[in-house]
XYZ file of N, CA and C in Angstrom:
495
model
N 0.837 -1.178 0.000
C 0.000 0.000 0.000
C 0.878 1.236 0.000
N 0.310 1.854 -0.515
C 1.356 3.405 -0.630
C 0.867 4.697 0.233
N 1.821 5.572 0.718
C 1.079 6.664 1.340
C 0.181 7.607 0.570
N -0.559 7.751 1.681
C -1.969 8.992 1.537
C -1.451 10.517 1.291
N -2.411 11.108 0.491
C -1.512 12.380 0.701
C -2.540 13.096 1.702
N -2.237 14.278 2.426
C -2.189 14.396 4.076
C -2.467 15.601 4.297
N -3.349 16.201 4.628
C -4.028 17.290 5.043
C -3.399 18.686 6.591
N -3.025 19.311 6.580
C -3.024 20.095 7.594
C -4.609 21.177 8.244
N -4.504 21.759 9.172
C -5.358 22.052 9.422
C -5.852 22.422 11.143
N -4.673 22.757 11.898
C -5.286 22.707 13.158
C -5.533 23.739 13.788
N -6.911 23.316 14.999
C -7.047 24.344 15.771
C -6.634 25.275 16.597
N -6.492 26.595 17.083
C -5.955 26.725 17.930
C -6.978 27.486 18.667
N -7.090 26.939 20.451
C -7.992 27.185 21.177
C -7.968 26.518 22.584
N -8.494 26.788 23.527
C -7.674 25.738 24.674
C -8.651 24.787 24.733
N -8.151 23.668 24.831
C -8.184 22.191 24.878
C -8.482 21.278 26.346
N -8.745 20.704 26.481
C -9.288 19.695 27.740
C -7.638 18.874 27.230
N -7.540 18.263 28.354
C -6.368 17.377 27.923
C -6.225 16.092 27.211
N -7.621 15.637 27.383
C -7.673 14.891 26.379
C -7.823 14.828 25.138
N -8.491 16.126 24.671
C -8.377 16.703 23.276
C -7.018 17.109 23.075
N -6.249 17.535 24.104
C -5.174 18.105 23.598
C -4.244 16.701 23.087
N -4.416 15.671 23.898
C -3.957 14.305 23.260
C -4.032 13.730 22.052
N -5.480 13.643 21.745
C -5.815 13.770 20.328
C -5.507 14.376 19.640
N -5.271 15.673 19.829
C -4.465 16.220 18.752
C -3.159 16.129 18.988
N -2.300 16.128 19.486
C -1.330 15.710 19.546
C -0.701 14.614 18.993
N -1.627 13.414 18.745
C -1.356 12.250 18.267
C -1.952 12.346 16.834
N -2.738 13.261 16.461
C -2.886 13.360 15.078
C -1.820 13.824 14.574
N -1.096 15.415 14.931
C -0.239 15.860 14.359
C 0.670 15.219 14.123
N 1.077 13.957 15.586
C 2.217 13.310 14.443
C 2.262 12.417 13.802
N 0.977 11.529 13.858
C 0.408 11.097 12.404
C 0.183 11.452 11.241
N 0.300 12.895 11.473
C -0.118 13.625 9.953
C 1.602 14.450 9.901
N 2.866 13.977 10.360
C 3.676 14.125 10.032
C 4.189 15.794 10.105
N 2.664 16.909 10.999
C 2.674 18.044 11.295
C 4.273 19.044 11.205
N 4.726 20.173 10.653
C 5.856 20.484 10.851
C 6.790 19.462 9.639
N 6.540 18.743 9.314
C 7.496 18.105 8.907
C 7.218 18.614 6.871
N 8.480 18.829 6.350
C 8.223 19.083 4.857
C 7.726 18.266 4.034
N 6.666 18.357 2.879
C 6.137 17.244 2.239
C 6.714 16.557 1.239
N 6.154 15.708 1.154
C 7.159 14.598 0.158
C 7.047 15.189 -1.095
N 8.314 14.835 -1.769
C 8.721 15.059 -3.369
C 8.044 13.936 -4.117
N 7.605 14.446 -4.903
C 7.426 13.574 -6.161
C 7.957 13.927 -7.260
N 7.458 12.601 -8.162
C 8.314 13.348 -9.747
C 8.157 14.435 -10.013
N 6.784 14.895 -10.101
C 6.188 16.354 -10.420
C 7.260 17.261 -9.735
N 7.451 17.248 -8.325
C 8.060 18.322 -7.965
C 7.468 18.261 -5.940
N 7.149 19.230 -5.330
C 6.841 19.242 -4.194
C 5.503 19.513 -4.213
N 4.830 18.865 -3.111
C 2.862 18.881 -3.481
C 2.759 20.147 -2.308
N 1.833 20.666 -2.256
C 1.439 21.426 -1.406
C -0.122 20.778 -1.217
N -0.432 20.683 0.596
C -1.470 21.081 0.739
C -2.099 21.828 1.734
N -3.461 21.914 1.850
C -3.926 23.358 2.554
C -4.956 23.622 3.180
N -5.339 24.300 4.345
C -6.664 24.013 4.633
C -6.884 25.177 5.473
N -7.776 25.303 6.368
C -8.329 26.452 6.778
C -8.700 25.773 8.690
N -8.240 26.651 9.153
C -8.260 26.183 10.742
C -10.069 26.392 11.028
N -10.577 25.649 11.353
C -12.497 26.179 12.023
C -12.870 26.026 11.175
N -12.984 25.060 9.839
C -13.084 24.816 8.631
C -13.759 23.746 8.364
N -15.197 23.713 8.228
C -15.605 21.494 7.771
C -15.278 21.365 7.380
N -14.809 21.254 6.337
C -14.496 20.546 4.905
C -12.842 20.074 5.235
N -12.154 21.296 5.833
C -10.423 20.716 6.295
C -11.061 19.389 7.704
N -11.459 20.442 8.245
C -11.732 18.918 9.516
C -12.099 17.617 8.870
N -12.986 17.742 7.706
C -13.098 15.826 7.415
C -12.039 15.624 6.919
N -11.570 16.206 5.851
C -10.088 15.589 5.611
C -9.564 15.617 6.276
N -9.147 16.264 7.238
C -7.982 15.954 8.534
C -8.295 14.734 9.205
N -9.324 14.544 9.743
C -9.849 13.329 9.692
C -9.578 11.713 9.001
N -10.289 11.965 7.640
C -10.118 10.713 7.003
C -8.111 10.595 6.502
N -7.355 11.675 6.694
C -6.272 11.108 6.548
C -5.440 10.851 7.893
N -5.938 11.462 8.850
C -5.275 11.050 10.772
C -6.059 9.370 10.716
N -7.145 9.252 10.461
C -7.516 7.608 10.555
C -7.218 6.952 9.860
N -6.664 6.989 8.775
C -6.438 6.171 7.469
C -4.457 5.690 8.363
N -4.329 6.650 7.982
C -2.421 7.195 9.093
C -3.150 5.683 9.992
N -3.843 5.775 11.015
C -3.915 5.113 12.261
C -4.189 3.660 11.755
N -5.308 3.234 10.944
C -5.312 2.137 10.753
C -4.554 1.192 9.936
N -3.599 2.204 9.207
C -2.328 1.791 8.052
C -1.084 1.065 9.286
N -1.323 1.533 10.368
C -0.276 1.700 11.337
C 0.108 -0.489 11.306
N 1.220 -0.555 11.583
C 1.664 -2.162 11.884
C 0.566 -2.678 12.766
N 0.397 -1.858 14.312
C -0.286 -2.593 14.544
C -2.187 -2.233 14.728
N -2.134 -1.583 13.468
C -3.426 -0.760 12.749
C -3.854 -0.115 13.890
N -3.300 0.707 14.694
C -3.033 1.820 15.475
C -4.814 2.336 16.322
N -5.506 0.971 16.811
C -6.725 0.570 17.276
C -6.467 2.117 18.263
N -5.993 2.298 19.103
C -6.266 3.220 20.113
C -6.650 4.728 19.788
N -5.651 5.220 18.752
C -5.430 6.246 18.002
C -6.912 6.846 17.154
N -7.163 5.488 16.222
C -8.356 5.583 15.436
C -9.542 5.718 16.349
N -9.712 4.833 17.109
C -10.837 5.131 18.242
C -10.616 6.516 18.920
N -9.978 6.866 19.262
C -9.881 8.070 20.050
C -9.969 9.185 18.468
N -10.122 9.212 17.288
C -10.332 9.967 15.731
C -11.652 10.047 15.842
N -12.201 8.844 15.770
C -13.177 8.588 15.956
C -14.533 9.299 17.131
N -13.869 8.974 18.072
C -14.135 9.545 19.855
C -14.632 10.964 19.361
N -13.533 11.617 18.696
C -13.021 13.730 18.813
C -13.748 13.865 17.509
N -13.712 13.091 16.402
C -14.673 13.903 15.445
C -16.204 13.654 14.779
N -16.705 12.442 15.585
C -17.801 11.617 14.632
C -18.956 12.142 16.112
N -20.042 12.998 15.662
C -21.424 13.030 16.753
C -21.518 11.782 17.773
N -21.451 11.642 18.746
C -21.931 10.916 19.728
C -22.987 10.041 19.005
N -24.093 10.438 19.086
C -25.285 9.831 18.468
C -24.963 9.405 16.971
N -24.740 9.573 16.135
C -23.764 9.204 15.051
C -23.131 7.718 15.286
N -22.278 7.844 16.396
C -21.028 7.188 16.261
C -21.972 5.811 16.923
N -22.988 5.745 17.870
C -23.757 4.437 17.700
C -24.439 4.141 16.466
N -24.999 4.505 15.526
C -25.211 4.306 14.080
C -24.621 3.831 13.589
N -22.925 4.150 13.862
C -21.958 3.681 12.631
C -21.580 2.552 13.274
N -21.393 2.395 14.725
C -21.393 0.946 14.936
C -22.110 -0.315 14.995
N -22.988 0.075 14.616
C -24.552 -0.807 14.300
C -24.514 -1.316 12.862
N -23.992 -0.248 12.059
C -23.627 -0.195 10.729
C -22.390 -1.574 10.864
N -21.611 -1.235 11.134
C -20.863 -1.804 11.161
C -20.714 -3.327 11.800
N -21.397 -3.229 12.383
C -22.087 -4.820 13.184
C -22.546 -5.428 11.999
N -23.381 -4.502 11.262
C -24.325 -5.547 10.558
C -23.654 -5.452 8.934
N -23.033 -5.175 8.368
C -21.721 -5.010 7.593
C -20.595 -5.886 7.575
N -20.226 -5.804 8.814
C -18.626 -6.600 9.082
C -17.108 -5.674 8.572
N -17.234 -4.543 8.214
C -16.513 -3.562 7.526
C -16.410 -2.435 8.481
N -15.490 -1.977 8.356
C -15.121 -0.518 9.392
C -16.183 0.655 8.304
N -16.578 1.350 8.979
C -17.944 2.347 8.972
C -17.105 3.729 8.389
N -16.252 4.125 9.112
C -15.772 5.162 7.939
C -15.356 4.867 6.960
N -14.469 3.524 6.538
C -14.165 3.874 5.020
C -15.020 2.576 4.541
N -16.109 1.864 5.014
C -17.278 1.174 4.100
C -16.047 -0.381 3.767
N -15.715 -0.334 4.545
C -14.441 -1.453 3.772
C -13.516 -1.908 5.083
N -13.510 -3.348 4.345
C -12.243 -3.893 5.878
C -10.518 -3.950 5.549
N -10.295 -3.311 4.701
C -8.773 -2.888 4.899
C -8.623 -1.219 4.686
N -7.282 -0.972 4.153
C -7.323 0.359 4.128
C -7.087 0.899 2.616
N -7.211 2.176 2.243
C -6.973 2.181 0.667
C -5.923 2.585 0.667
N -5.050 2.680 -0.621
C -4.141 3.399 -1.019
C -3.565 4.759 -1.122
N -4.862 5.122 -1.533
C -4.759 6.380 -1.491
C -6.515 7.134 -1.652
N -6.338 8.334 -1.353
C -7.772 8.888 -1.226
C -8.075 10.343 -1.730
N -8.976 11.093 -1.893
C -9.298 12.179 -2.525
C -10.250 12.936 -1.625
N -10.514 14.161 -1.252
C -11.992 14.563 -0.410
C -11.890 16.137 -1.216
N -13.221 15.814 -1.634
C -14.050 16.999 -2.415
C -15.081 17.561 -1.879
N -15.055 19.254 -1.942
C -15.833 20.061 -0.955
C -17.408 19.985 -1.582
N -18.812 19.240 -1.550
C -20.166 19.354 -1.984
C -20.673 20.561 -1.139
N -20.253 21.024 -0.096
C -20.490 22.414 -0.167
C -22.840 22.294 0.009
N -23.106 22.748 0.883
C -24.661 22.537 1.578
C -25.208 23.883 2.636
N -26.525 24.161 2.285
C -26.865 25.362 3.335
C -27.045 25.073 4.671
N -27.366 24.102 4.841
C -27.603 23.644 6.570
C -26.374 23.120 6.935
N -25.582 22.384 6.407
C -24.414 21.342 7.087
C -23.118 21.443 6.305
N -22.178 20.529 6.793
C -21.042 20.623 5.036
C -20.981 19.354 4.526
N -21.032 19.455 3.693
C -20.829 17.734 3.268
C -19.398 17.744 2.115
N -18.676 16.480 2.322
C -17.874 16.477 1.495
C -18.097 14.830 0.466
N -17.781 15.146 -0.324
C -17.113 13.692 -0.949
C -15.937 13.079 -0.866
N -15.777 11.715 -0.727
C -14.427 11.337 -0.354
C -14.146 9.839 -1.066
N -12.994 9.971 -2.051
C -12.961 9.060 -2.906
C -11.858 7.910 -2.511
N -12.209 7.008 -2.315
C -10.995 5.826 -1.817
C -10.486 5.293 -2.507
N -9.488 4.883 -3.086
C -8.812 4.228 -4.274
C -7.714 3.022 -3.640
N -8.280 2.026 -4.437
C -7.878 0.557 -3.506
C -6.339 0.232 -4.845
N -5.328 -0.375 -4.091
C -4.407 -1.252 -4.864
C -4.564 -1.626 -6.231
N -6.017 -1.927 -6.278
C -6.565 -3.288 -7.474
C -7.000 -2.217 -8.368
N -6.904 -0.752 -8.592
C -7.410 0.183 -9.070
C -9.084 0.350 -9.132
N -9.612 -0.596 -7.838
C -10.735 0.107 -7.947
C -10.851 1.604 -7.017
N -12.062 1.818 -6.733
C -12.880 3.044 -6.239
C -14.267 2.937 -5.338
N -13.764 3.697 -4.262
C -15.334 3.839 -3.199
C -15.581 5.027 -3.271
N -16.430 5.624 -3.913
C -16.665 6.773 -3.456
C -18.004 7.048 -2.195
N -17.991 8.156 -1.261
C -18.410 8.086 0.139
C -18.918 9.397 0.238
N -20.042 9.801 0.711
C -20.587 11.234 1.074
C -20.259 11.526 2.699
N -19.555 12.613 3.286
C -19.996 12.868 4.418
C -20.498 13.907 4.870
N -21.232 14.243 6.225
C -21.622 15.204 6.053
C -21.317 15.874 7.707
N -21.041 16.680 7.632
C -20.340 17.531 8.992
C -21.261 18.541 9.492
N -22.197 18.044 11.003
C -22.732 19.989 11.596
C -21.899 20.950 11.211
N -22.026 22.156 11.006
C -21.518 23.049 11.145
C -21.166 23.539 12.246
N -22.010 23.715 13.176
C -21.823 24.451 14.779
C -21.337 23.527 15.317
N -20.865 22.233 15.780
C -20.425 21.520 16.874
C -19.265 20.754 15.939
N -19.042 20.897 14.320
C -18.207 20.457 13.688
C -17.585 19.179 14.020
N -19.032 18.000 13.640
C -18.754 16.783 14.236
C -19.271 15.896 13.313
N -19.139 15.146 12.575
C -19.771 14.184 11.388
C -21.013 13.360 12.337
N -21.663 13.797 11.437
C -23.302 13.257 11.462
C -23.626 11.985 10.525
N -22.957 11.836 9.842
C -23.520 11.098 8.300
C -22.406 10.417 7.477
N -22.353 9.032 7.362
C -21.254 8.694 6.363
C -21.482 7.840 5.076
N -21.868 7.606 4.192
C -22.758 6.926 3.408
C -22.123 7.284 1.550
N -23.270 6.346 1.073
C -22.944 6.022 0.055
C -23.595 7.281 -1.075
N -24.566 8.006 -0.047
C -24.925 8.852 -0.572
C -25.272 10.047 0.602
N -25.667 10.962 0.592
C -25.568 12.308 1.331
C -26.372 11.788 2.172
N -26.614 12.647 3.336
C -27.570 12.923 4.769
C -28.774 12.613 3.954
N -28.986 13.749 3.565
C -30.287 13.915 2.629
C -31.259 12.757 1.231
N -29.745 11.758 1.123
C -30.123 10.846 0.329
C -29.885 11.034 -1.120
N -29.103 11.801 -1.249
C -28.567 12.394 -2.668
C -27.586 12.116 -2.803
């Protein structure tokens, strides 16, 4: 499997200590501070906006992707991703989902992908993004999510939007 390419994006604001953990353990999952990798092309840049949905899910789906890629698929890390960004009420849904599935609930799938894509769908009540998974075998998942705005916490993860679109 090859690396993800990797989102920045953090808050600054005071923290409970256990959030401050979580983030802490994202940043250095997400390789924070550190310069980005070269490719043939040249050096990638990427970018995001601090208090931002659309950066928070990607920060997200690439701090969990990081965690479950991990040797020993980095169970504590992802749960605690999980814990800090998915609605409470949500996050029993997705494990119900996932009960009755057999597949991990954020990425709809029981390993991890290769690499991934998240596109802003942009909504008047909520944010929703798209998020494209791209497996080894050159297939494709593509995934709707959808983020409150005010408590900036994923509500919705699916094959198609909140709304069913």
């Amino acid at each position: 499997m090859t690396s993800k390419t990797r989102t920045t994006g953090t808050r600054r604001a005071k923290l409970t200590r256990g959030r401050a953990a979580v983030i802490a353990a994202l940043a250095l999952s997400l390789g924070l501070g550190a310069t980005a990798q070269a490719s043939a092309g040249g050096p990638r840049t990427v970018s995001g906006k601090q208090g931002d949905s659309f950066t928070r899910i990607a920060d997200f789906y690439g701090a969990y992707m990081d965690a479950k890629f991990d040797p020993d698929h980095g169970s504590r890390l992802a749960t605690a991703l999980r814990n800090y960004y998915i609605d409470s009420a949500y996050l029993k849904k997705l494990k119900d989902w996932e009960n009755t599935h057999q597949e991990d609930g954020v990425l709809h799938a029981q390993n991890v992908p290769a690499a991934w894509t998240v596109t802003d769908h942009g909504t008047a009540t909520y944010s929703e993004a798209g998020i494209t998974l791209f497996w080894g075998d050159g297939e494709k998942t593509k995934l709707v999510v959808d983020m409150n705005r005010r408590t900036h916490k994923i509500i919705h993860i699916g094959t198609t939007g909140i709304d069913g679109k």
